[in-house]
Coordinates of C-alpha atoms in Angstrom, one line a residue:
M1 CA -11.2 -11.1 35.7
T2 CA -9.5 -7.9 34.6
T3 CA -10.8 -4.8 36.1
R4 CA -10.8 -1.4 34.5
R5 CA -8.1 -0.3 36.9
D6 CA -5.9 -3.3 36.0
F7 CA -6.4 -2.4 32.3
L8 CA -5.5 1.3 32.8
Q9 CA -2.4 0.3 34.8
K10 CA -1.2 -2.0 32.0
V11 CA -1.9 0.7 29.4
T12 CA 0.0 3.3 31.5
A13 CA 2.9 0.9 31.9
S14 CA 3.0 0.2 28.2
A15 CA 2.9 3.9 27.4
I16 CA 6.0 4.5 29.5
L17 CA 7.9 1.7 27.7
L18 CA 6.7 2.3 24.1
P19 CA 5.9 5.5 22.3
L20 CA 2.4 5.2 20.9
P21 CA 1.6 6.5 17.4
A22 CA -0.5 9.7 17.2
W23 CA -3.6 7.8 15.9
V24 CA -3.6 5.7 19.1
M25 CA -3.4 8.8 21.3
A26 CA -6.3 10.2 19.3
R27 CA -8.6 7.6 20.9
Q28 CA -9.5 10.4 23.3
P29 CA -12.8 12.1 22.2
Y30 CA -12.2 13.7 18.8
D31 CA -14.1 16.7 17.5
G32 CA -11.9 17.7 14.6
P33 CA -12.5 17.4 10.8
V34 CA -13.5 14.0 9.5
L35 CA -12.7 12.7 6.0
R36 CA -15.9 11.3 4.4
V37 CA -15.0 8.4 2.1
A38 CA -16.7 6.5 -0.6
L39 CA -15.2 3.1 -1.6
M40 CA -15.2 2.1 -5.2
G41 CA -15.0 -1.6 -6.1
L42 CA -16.6 -3.6 -3.3
G43 CA -14.4 -6.7 -3.3
G44 CA -12.5 -8.5 -0.6
Y45 CA -10.0 -5.7 0.0
A46 CA -12.6 -3.0 0.1
T47 CA -14.4 -5.0 2.8
R48 CA -11.2 -5.1 4.8
V49 CA -10.8 -1.4 4.5
A50 CA -14.5 -0.8 5.4
D51 CA -14.2 -3.0 8.5
A52 CA -11.0 -1.3 9.6
M53 CA -12.6 2.2 9.2
R54 CA -15.1 1.3 11.9
S55 CA -12.2 2.1 14.4
C56 CA -11.2 5.4 12.7
T57 CA -11.9 8.7 14.3
K58 CA -10.7 11.0 11.5
A59 CA -12.2 9.0 8.6
K60 CA -15.7 7.7 8.0
L61 CA -17.2 5.4 5.3
V62 CA -20.2 7.3 3.9
G63 CA -20.5 6.0 0.3
A64 CA -20.1 3.0 -2.1
I65 CA -19.6 2.6 -5.8
S66 CA -20.1 -0.8 -7.5
G67 CA -21.3 -2.4 -10.7
T68 CA -23.2 -5.0 -8.7
P69 CA -26.5 -3.7 -7.4
A70 CA -26.7 -6.5 -4.8
K71 CA -23.4 -5.4 -3.2
L72 CA -24.7 -1.8 -2.9
T73 CA -27.8 -3.1 -1.1
E74 CA -25.6 -5.2 1.2
W75 CA -23.3 -2.4 2.0
Q76 CA -26.1 0.0 2.8
S77 CA -27.3 -2.4 5.4
K78 CA -23.9 -3.6 6.7
Y79 CA -22.2 -0.2 7.0
G80 CA -25.1 2.2 7.3
I81 CA -24.5 3.9 4.0
P82 CA -27.4 6.1 2.8
A83 CA -28.9 5.1 -0.6
R84 CA -28.2 8.6 -1.9
N85 CA -24.5 8.0 -1.5
C86 CA -24.4 4.8 -3.6
Y87 CA -23.5 4.8 -7.3
N88 CA -22.7 2.4 -10.1
Y89 CA -19.9 2.9 -12.7
D90 CA -22.3 4.5 -15.2
N91 CA -23.6 7.3 -12.9
F92 CA -20.5 7.7 -10.8
S93 CA -19.8 11.2 -12.2
A94 CA -22.9 12.4 -10.4
I95 CA -20.8 12.2 -7.2
K96 CA -19.7 15.7 -8.1
N97 CA -23.0 17.1 -6.8
N98 CA -22.9 15.1 -3.5
P99 CA -21.5 17.3 -0.7
D100 CA -21.5 14.3 1.7
I101 CA -18.4 12.7 0.1
D102 CA -14.9 14.2 0.3
A103 CA -12.8 11.4 -1.2
V104 CA -13.1 8.2 -3.3
Y105 CA -10.9 5.2 -2.4
I106 CA -10.4 3.1 -5.6
T107 CA -9.9 -0.7 -5.0
T108 CA -10.8 -2.0 -8.5
P109 CA -8.6 -4.0 -10.8
N110 CA -5.4 -2.2 -12.0
S111 CA -6.6 -1.4 -15.5
L112 CA -9.5 0.6 -14.2
H113 CA -7.5 2.9 -11.9
H114 CA -6.6 5.4 -14.6
S115 CA -10.0 6.3 -15.9
Q116 CA -11.6 6.1 -12.4
V117 CA -9.1 8.5 -10.9
L118 CA -9.6 10.9 -13.7
Q119 CA -13.4 10.7 -13.2
A120 CA -13.0 11.3 -9.4
A121 CA -10.7 14.2 -10.0
A122 CA -13.1 15.8 -12.5
A123 CA -15.8 15.4 -9.9
G124 CA -13.7 17.5 -7.5
K125 CA -13.1 14.6 -5.0
H126 CA -9.8 13.7 -3.4
V127 CA -8.6 10.3 -4.5
I128 CA -7.0 7.3 -2.7
C129 CA -6.0 4.7 -5.2
E130 CA -4.7 1.2 -4.5
K131 CA -1.3 0.1 -5.8
P132 CA 0.0 -0.2 -8.4
M133 CA -1.5 3.2 -9.2
A134 CA -1.8 2.4 -12.9
L135 CA -0.7 0.1 -15.6
N136 CA 2.4 2.1 -16.6
A137 CA 4.1 5.4 -16.0
K138 CA 2.3 7.2 -18.8
E139 CA -1.0 6.6 -17.2
G140 CA 0.4 7.5 -13.8
A141 CA 1.7 10.8 -15.0
E142 CA -1.7 11.6 -16.5
M143 CA -3.4 10.8 -13.2
V144 CA -1.0 13.0 -11.2
A145 CA -1.6 15.9 -13.6
A146 CA -5.4 15.5 -13.6
C147 CA -5.5 15.7 -9.8
K148 CA -3.2 18.7 -9.7
K149 CA -5.4 20.5 -12.3
A150 CA -8.6 19.7 -10.3
G151 CA -7.0 20.9 -7.1
V152 CA -7.5 17.5 -5.3
K153 CA -5.1 15.2 -3.6
L154 CA -4.0 11.9 -5.0
L155 CA -2.8 9.4 -2.5
V156 CA -1.8 5.7 -3.0
G157 CA -2.7 2.8 -0.6
Y158 CA 0.8 2.3 0.7
R159 CA -0.3 1.0 4.1
M160 CA 3.3 -0.1 5.1
H161 CA 4.4 3.6 5.1
F162 CA 2.5 3.9 8.4
E163 CA 3.3 0.5 10.0
P164 CA 5.1 1.0 13.4
K165 CA 7.8 -1.6 13.0
T166 CA 8.6 -0.4 9.5
L167 CA 8.9 3.1 10.7
E168 CA 11.2 2.0 13.5
V169 CA 13.6 0.5 11.0
I170 CA 13.5 3.6 8.9
R171 CA 14.2 5.7 12.1
M172 CA 17.1 3.5 13.0
R173 CA 18.5 3.8 9.5
N174 CA 18.2 7.6 9.5
N175 CA 19.8 7.5 13.0
G176 CA 22.8 5.7 11.6
D177 CA 22.3 2.6 13.6
F178 CA 23.0 0.3 10.7
G179 CA 26.0 2.4 9.6
K180 CA 26.6 2.6 5.8
V181 CA 23.8 0.6 4.1
L182 CA 25.2 -2.0 1.7
F183 CA 22.5 -4.4 0.7
F184 CA 18.7 -5.0 0.6
Q185 CA 16.8 -8.1 -0.2
G186 CA 13.0 -8.2 -0.8
L187 CA 11.2 -11.5 -1.3
C188 CA 7.5 -11.2 -2.1
G189 CA 5.3 -14.1 -3.3
F190 CA 2.6 -16.7 -2.8
R191 CA 1.0 -19.6 -4.7
I192 CA -1.9 -18.0 -6.6
G193 CA -5.1 -20.1 -6.9
D194 CA -8.1 -19.6 -9.1
P195 CA -6.7 -19.3 -12.7
T196 CA -9.8 -17.3 -13.8
Q197 CA -9.3 -14.5 -11.4
W198 CA -8.6 -11.0 -12.6
R199 CA -5.0 -11.0 -11.3
L200 CA -4.1 -13.5 -14.0
N201 CA -5.9 -11.5 -16.8
K202 CA -3.4 -9.3 -18.7
Q203 CA -6.2 -6.8 -19.7
L204 CA -7.3 -6.3 -16.1
A205 CA -4.0 -6.7 -14.2
G206 CA -1.5 -5.3 -16.7
G207 CA 0.9 -8.2 -15.9
G208 CA 1.3 -10.8 -13.3
S209 CA 3.1 -11.1 -9.9
L210 CA 5.1 -7.9 -10.4
M211 CA 1.9 -5.8 -10.7
D212 CA 0.5 -7.4 -7.5
I213 CA 2.9 -8.6 -4.9
G214 CA 6.1 -7.4 -6.6
I215 CA 5.4 -3.8 -6.0
Y216 CA 6.0 -4.4 -2.3
A217 CA 9.6 -5.3 -3.0
I218 CA 10.0 -2.3 -5.3
N219 CA 8.6 0.2 -2.9
G220 CA 10.2 -1.5 0.1
A221 CA 13.6 -1.3 -1.5
R222 CA 13.2 2.4 -1.8
Y223 CA 11.9 3.2 1.7
M224 CA 14.3 0.7 3.4
V225 CA 17.4 1.9 1.6
G226 CA 16.3 5.5 1.7
E227 CA 17.5 6.3 -1.8
E228 CA 16.1 6.2 -5.4
P229 CA 17.6 3.5 -7.6
A230 CA 19.6 4.4 -10.7
W231 CA 19.4 1.2 -12.7
V232 CA 17.6 -2.1 -12.9
T233 CA 18.3 -5.6 -14.3
A234 CA 15.7 -8.4 -14.4
Q235 CA 15.0 -12.0 -15.4
E236 CA 11.7 -13.8 -15.7
T237 CA 11.0 -17.5 -15.0
K238 CA 7.9 -19.2 -16.2
T239 CA 7.1 -22.9 -15.3
D240 CA 3.4 -22.9 -16.2
P241 CA 2.6 -21.1 -19.5
V242 CA -1.0 -22.4 -19.4
K243 CA -1.8 -20.7 -16.1
F244 CA 0.5 -17.7 -16.7
K245 CA -0.3 -16.7 -20.3
E246 CA 1.6 -14.3 -22.5
G247 CA 2.1 -11.0 -20.6
V248 CA 1.3 -12.5 -17.2
D249 CA 4.5 -13.0 -15.3
E250 CA 4.8 -15.9 -12.9
T251 CA 8.2 -15.1 -11.3
I252 CA 10.5 -12.2 -11.8
Q253 CA 13.9 -11.6 -10.2
F254 CA 15.2 -8.0 -10.3
Q255 CA 18.1 -6.1 -9.1
L256 CA 18.3 -2.4 -8.3
G257 CA 21.4 -0.3 -8.1
F258 CA 21.5 2.9 -6.0
P259 CA 23.8 6.0 -6.4
S260 CA 25.6 5.3 -3.1
G261 CA 26.6 1.8 -4.2
V262 CA 23.8 -0.1 -2.4
V263 CA 22.4 -3.0 -4.4
A264 CA 19.0 -4.7 -3.9
S265 CA 18.1 -8.2 -4.9
C266 CA 14.4 -8.8 -5.2
L267 CA 12.0 -11.5 -6.2
S268 CA 8.3 -11.5 -7.1
S269 CA 6.4 -14.7 -7.6
Y270 CA 3.0 -16.3 -8.0
S271 CA 4.3 -19.8 -7.5
M272 CA 6.0 -19.9 -4.1
N273 CA 4.9 -19.3 -0.5
N274 CA 6.9 -18.1 2.5
L275 CA 8.5 -15.2 0.7
D276 CA 7.3 -12.2 2.6
R277 CA 10.8 -11.1 3.8
F278 CA 12.8 -8.0 3.9
F279 CA 16.5 -7.8 4.9
L280 CA 18.6 -4.6 5.2
N281 CA 22.3 -4.9 5.8
G282 CA 24.8 -2.2 6.8
D283 CA 28.4 -2.2 8.0
K284 CA 27.3 -1.7 11.6
G285 CA 24.1 -3.7 11.8
F286 CA 21.0 -5.2 10.1
A287 CA 17.2 -5.3 10.1
E288 CA 15.2 -8.4 9.2
M289 CA 11.4 -8.5 8.8
Q290 CA 9.3 -11.6 8.2
P291 CA 6.5 -11.2 7.5
S292 CA 7.4 -7.8 6.2
T293 CA 4.3 -6.6 4.3
G294 CA 1.4 -9.0 5.2
Y295 CA -1.7 -7.7 7.1
G296 CA 0.1 -8.5 10.3
P297 CA 1.4 -8.7 12.7
I298 CA 4.7 -7.7 11.2
K299 CA 7.6 -9.4 12.9
G300 CA 11.2 -8.3 12.8
R301 CA 14.5 -7.9 14.5
T302 CA 17.7 -5.9 14.2
H303 CA 21.2 -6.4 15.6
K304 CA 19.9 -4.7 18.7
G305 CA 17.1 -7.1 19.3
E306 CA 13.4 -7.8 18.5
L307 CA 11.1 -5.1 17.2
T308 CA 8.4 -4.7 19.8
Q309 CA 6.2 -1.9 18.5
P310 CA 2.5 -2.8 19.0
H311 CA 0.5 -4.2 16.1
A312 CA -2.6 -2.4 14.9
T313 CA -4.8 -2.9 11.9
H314 CA -2.8 -1.4 9.0
Q315 CA -5.9 0.0 7.1
T316 CA -7.1 1.8 10.2
I317 CA -3.7 3.5 10.7
Q318 CA -3.6 4.3 7.0
M319 CA -7.0 5.9 6.8
E320 CA -6.4 7.9 10.0
E321 CA -3.1 9.2 8.7
M322 CA -4.4 9.9 5.2
A323 CA -7.3 11.9 6.7
G324 CA -4.6 14.0 8.4
I325 CA -2.8 14.4 5.1
I326 CA -5.9 15.5 3.2
L327 CA -7.6 17.6 5.8
E328 CA -4.7 19.0 7.9
G329 CA -1.8 19.0 5.4
K330 CA 0.2 16.5 7.5
Q331 CA 3.5 15.3 6.0
P332 CA 4.1 11.5 6.4
I333 CA 7.5 10.2 7.1
V334 CA 7.4 8.2 3.9
P335 CA 5.4 9.9 1.0
V336 CA 2.1 8.3 -0.2
D337 CA 1.2 10.8 -2.9
G338 CA 0.8 10.3 -6.6
E339 CA 4.4 11.2 -7.3
E340 CA 5.5 8.3 -5.1
G341 CA 3.2 5.9 -7.0
L342 CA 4.6 7.2 -10.3
K343 CA 8.1 6.4 -9.3
D344 CA 7.2 2.8 -8.7
L345 CA 5.4 2.7 -12.1
K346 CA 8.6 3.9 -13.8
I347 CA 10.5 1.1 -12.1
I348 CA 7.9 -1.5 -13.1
D349 CA 8.2 -0.2 -16.7
A350 CA 12.0 -0.6 -16.5
I351 CA 11.8 -4.1 -15.1
Y352 CA 9.6 -5.3 -17.9
E353 CA 12.0 -3.6 -20.4
A354 CA 15.0 -5.3 -18.7
V355 CA 13.2 -8.7 -18.9
K356 CA 12.5 -8.2 -22.6
T357 CA 15.9 -6.9 -23.6
G358 CA 18.2 -8.6 -21.1
K359 CA 19.9 -5.3 -20.6
K360 CA 20.6 -3.0 -17.7
V361 CA 18.0 -0.2 -17.8
A362 CA 18.8 3.3 -16.5
L363 CA 16.2 4.9 -14.2
K364 CA 15.4 8.6 -13.9
L365 CA 12.9 9.0 -11.1

């Protein structure tokens, strides 16, 4: 049997060995501002976020938006959401008159993000939007502009930007532990199931694997290397044109070139498992992470040994940190704002152009 004293001794010993993130330290009684959030699109990922928010101190789930009445009823009961804070997609704009809600977190299919972000901004609510932020850079730029005009913040659900092992690799890179960075590899993929799901619908997803799992490799290349790419080349492979119809990519390989000479080789696939891997190589050392972007725990090692930062639910950390960004003006180590999301959309546009033309496409981010 573990006593309270044993537990406290273990926690104290761990605190001496490992620096704990600020959100962990905030487990002490918190009486500061709380971000009151409504989730839009009550699917599987929204449920994951809602469950994770039970452990938050700076963020609280207070509202729900769905086109399915039964889901709204279920969420009212499960998460204690008042009926007055529940909306459907037709009356969503009325959220403007609800002082109980500060921000809307959008977890709907990709093609809906643009219009829903514009609606939320017009209602005067801060917005957190799942990635990819939109279907293309044109939509993304309009979303950034709309939120600026409305005076609200636009954040993107880049949960890995707060993940402790990821941040440790970034710290080591900034500290020069890897020396001159030379190469990055990002492998992201899984075998997708149900052929009728929205992720395989061009109108809803905007593409295929690249618009879903591939964005992790795109974004990961940027934050692992610490530069913005200058060019991209890309190739598409399709083995099942029935399941992966026109405009829905099955597998895309793409290469990024950076101003310093770093090159990145990445792969995005809906037809292979065991691909959740990042590798960063420099002339003095390396970092390898596998899994690198899954829900956790993330595992990794460098030339100095295993990464041992403690695991915590990604969505809990994300919502705590995003509350700090919105309410307190905190600056994250890696940006999560709309401009960050727009850069990834510009790269996605360029990858699809490179696939279509077979040419190297210049990037201006």
